[in-house]
PDB file of C-alpha atoms in Angstrom:
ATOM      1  CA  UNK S 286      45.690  14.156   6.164  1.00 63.00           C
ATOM      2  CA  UNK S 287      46.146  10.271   6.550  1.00 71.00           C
ATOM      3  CA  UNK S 288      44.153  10.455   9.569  1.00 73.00           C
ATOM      4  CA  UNK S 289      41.124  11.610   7.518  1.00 74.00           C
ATOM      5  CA  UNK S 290      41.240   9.744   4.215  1.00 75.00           C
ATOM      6  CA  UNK S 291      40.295   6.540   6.837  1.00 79.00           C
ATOM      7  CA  UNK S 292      37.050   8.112   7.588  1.00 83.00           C
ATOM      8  CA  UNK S 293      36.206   9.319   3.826  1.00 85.00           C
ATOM      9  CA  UNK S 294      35.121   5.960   2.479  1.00 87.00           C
ATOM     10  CA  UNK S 295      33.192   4.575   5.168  1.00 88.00           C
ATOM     11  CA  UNK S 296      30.982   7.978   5.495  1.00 90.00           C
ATOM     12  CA  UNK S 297      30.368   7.966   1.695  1.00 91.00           C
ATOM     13  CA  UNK S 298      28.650   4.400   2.468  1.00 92.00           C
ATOM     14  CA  UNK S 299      27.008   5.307   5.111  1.00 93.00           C
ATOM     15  CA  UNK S 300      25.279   8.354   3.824  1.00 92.00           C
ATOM     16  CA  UNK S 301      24.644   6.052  -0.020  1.00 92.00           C
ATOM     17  CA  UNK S 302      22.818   3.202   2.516  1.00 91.00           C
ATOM     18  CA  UNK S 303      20.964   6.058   4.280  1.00 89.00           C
ATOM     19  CA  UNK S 304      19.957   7.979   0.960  1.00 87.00           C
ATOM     20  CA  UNK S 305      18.465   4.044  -0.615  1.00 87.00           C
ATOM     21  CA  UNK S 306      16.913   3.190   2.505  1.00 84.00           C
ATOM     22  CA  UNK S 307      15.095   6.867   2.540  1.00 81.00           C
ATOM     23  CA  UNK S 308      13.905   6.339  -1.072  1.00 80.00           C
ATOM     24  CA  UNK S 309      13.071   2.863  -1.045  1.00 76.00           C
ATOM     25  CA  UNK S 310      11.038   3.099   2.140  1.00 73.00           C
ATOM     26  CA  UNK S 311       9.630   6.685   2.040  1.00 70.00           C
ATOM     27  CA  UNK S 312       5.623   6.182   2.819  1.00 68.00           C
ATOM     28  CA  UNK S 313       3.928   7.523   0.071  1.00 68.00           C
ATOM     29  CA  UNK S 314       0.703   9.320   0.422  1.00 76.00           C
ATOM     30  CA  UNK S 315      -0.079   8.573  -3.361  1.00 85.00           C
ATOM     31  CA  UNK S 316      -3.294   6.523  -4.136  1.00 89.00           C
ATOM     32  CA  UNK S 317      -2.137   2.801  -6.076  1.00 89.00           C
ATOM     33  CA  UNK S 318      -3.235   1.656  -8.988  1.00 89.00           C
ATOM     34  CA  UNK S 319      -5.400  -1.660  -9.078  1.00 90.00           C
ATOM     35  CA  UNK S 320      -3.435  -2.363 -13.102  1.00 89.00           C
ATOM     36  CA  UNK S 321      -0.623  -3.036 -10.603  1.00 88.00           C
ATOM     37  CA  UNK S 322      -2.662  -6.163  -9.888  1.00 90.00           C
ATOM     38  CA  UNK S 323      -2.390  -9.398 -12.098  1.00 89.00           C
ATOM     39  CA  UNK S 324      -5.196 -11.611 -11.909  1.00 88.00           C
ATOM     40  CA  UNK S 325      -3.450 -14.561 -12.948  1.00 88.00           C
ATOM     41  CA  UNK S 326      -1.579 -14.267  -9.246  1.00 87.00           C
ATOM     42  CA  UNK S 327      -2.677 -14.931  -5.897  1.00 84.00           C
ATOM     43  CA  UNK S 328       0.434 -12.645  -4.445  1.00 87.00           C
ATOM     44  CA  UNK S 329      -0.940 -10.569  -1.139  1.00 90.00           C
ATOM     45  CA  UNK S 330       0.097  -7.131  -2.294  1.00 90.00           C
ATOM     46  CA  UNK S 331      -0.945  -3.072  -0.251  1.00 90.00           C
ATOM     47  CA  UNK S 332      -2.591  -1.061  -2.227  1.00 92.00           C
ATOM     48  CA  UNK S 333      -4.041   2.633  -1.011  1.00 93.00           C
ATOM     49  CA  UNK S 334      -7.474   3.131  -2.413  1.00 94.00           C
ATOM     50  CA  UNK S 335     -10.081   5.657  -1.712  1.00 94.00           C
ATOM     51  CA  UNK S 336     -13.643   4.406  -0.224  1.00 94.00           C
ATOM     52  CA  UNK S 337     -16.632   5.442  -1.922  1.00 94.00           C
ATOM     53  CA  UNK S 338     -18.625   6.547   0.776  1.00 92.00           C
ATOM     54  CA  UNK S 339     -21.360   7.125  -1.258  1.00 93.00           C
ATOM     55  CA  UNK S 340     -22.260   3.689  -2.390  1.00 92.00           C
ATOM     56  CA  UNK S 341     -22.178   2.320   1.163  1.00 90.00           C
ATOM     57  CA  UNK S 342     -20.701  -1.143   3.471  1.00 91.00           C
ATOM     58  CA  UNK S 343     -22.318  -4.291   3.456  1.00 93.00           C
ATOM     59  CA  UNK S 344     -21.038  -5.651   6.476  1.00 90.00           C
ATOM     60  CA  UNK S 345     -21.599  -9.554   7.095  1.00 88.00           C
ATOM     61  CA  UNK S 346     -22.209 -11.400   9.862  1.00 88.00           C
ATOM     62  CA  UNK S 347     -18.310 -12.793  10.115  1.00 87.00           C
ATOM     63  CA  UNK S 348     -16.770  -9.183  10.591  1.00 83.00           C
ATOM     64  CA  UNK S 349     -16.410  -8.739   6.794  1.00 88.00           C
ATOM     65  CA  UNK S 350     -17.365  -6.319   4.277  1.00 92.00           C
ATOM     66  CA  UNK S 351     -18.398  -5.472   0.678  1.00 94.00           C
ATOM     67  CA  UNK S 352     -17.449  -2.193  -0.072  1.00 95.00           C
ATOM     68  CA  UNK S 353     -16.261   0.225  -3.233  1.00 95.00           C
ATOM     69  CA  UNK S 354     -12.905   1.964  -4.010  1.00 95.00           C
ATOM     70  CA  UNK S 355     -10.975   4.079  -6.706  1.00 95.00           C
ATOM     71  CA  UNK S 356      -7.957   4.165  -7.274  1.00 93.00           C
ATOM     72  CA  UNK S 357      -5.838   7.155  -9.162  1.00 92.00           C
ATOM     73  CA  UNK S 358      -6.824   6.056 -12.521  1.00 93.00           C
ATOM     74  CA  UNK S 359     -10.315   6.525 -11.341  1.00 93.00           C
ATOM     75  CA  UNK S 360     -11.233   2.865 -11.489  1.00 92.00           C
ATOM     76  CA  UNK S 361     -13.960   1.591  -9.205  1.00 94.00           C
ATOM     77  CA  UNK S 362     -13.609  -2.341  -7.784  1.00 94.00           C
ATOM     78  CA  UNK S 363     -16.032  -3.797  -5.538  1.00 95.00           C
ATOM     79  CA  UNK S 364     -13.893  -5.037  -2.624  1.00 95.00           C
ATOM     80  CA  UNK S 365     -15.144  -8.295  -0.557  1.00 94.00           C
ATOM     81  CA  UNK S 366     -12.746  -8.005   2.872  1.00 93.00           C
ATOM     82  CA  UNK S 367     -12.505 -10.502   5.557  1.00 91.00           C
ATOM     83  CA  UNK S 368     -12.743  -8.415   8.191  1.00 90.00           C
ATOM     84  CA  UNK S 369     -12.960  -4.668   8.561  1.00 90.00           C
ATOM     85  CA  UNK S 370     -11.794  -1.879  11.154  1.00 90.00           C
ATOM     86  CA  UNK S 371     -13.760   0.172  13.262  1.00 87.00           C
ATOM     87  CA  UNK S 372     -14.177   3.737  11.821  1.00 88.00           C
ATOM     88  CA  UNK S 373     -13.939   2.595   7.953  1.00 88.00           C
ATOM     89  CA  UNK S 374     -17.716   4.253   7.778  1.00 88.00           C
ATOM     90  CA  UNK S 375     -15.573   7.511   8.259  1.00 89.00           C
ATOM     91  CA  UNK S 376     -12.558   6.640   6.549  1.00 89.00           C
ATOM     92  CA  UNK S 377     -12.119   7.959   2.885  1.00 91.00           C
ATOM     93  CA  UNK S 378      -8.881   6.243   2.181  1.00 92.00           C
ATOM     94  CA  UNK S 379      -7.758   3.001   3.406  1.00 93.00           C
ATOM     95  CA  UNK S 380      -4.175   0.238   2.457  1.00 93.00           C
ATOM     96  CA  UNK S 381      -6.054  -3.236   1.405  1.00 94.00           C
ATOM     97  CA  UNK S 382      -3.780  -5.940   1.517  1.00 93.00           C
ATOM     98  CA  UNK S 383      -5.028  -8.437  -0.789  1.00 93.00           C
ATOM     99  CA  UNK S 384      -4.907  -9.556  -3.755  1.00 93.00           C
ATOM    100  CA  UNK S 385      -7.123  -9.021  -7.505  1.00 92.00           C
ATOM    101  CA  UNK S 386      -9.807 -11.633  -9.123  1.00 91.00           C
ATOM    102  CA  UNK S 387     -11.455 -11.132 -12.467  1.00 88.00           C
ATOM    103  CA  UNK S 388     -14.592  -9.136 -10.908  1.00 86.00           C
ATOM    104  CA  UNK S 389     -13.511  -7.680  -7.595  1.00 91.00           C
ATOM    105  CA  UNK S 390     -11.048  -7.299  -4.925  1.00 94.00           C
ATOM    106  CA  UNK S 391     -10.370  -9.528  -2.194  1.00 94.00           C
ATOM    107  CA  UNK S 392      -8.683  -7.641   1.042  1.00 94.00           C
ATOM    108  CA  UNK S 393      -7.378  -9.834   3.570  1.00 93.00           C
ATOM    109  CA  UNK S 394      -7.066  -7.440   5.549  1.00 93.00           C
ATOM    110  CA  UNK S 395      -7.805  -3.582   5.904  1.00 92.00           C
ATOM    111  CA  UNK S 396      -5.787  -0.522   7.451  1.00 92.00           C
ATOM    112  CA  UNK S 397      -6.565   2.766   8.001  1.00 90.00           C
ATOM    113  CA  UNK S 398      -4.740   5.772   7.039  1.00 77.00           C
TER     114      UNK S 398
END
């Protein structure tokens, strides 16, 4: 019985690390919400937004984009990013990293889901 009461401890650690590490960095397929965002700071944050299709990509000549999303409280945000992936046309959600100004969103950079 001594044998095992050695072993007890250390598993119940192990399996509390693997149970906060599953939580904390479980991928979540949730759309964020841009109130997350405070204007007052420049802090590059993700954010998973869905593209409005619908009211079209103005696409500049440096690579970059103007674009609309939502976000799950149904707000729309014009988004100005500094450069945009291939296939965002067919996208409908993307993960803008960037950061929140008074009248629109500035991506600095934007993944694909």
């Amino acid at each position: 019985m001594k044998k095992y009461q050695k072993f007890i401890f250390p598993t119940l650690i192990v399996v509390l690390l693997f149970f906060i590490y599953a939580i904390y960095f479980k991928k979540s397929d949730t759309l964020g919400s841009f109130t997350d965002f405070d204007i007052n700071n420049s802090a590059v944050k993700d954010i998973r937004v869905l593209v409005l299709q619908d009211r079209g990509i103005q696409k500049d000549m440096r690579g970059g984009a103007v674009f609309y999303a939502s976000d799950r409280n149904n707000t729309v945000v014009m988004i100005s990013a500094d450069k945009i992936p291939a296939g965002l046309e067919s996208s409908e959600t993307a993960i803008l990293r960037g950061h929140l100004n008074r009248d629109s969103f500035h991506a600095h950079d934007v993944l694909l889901d």
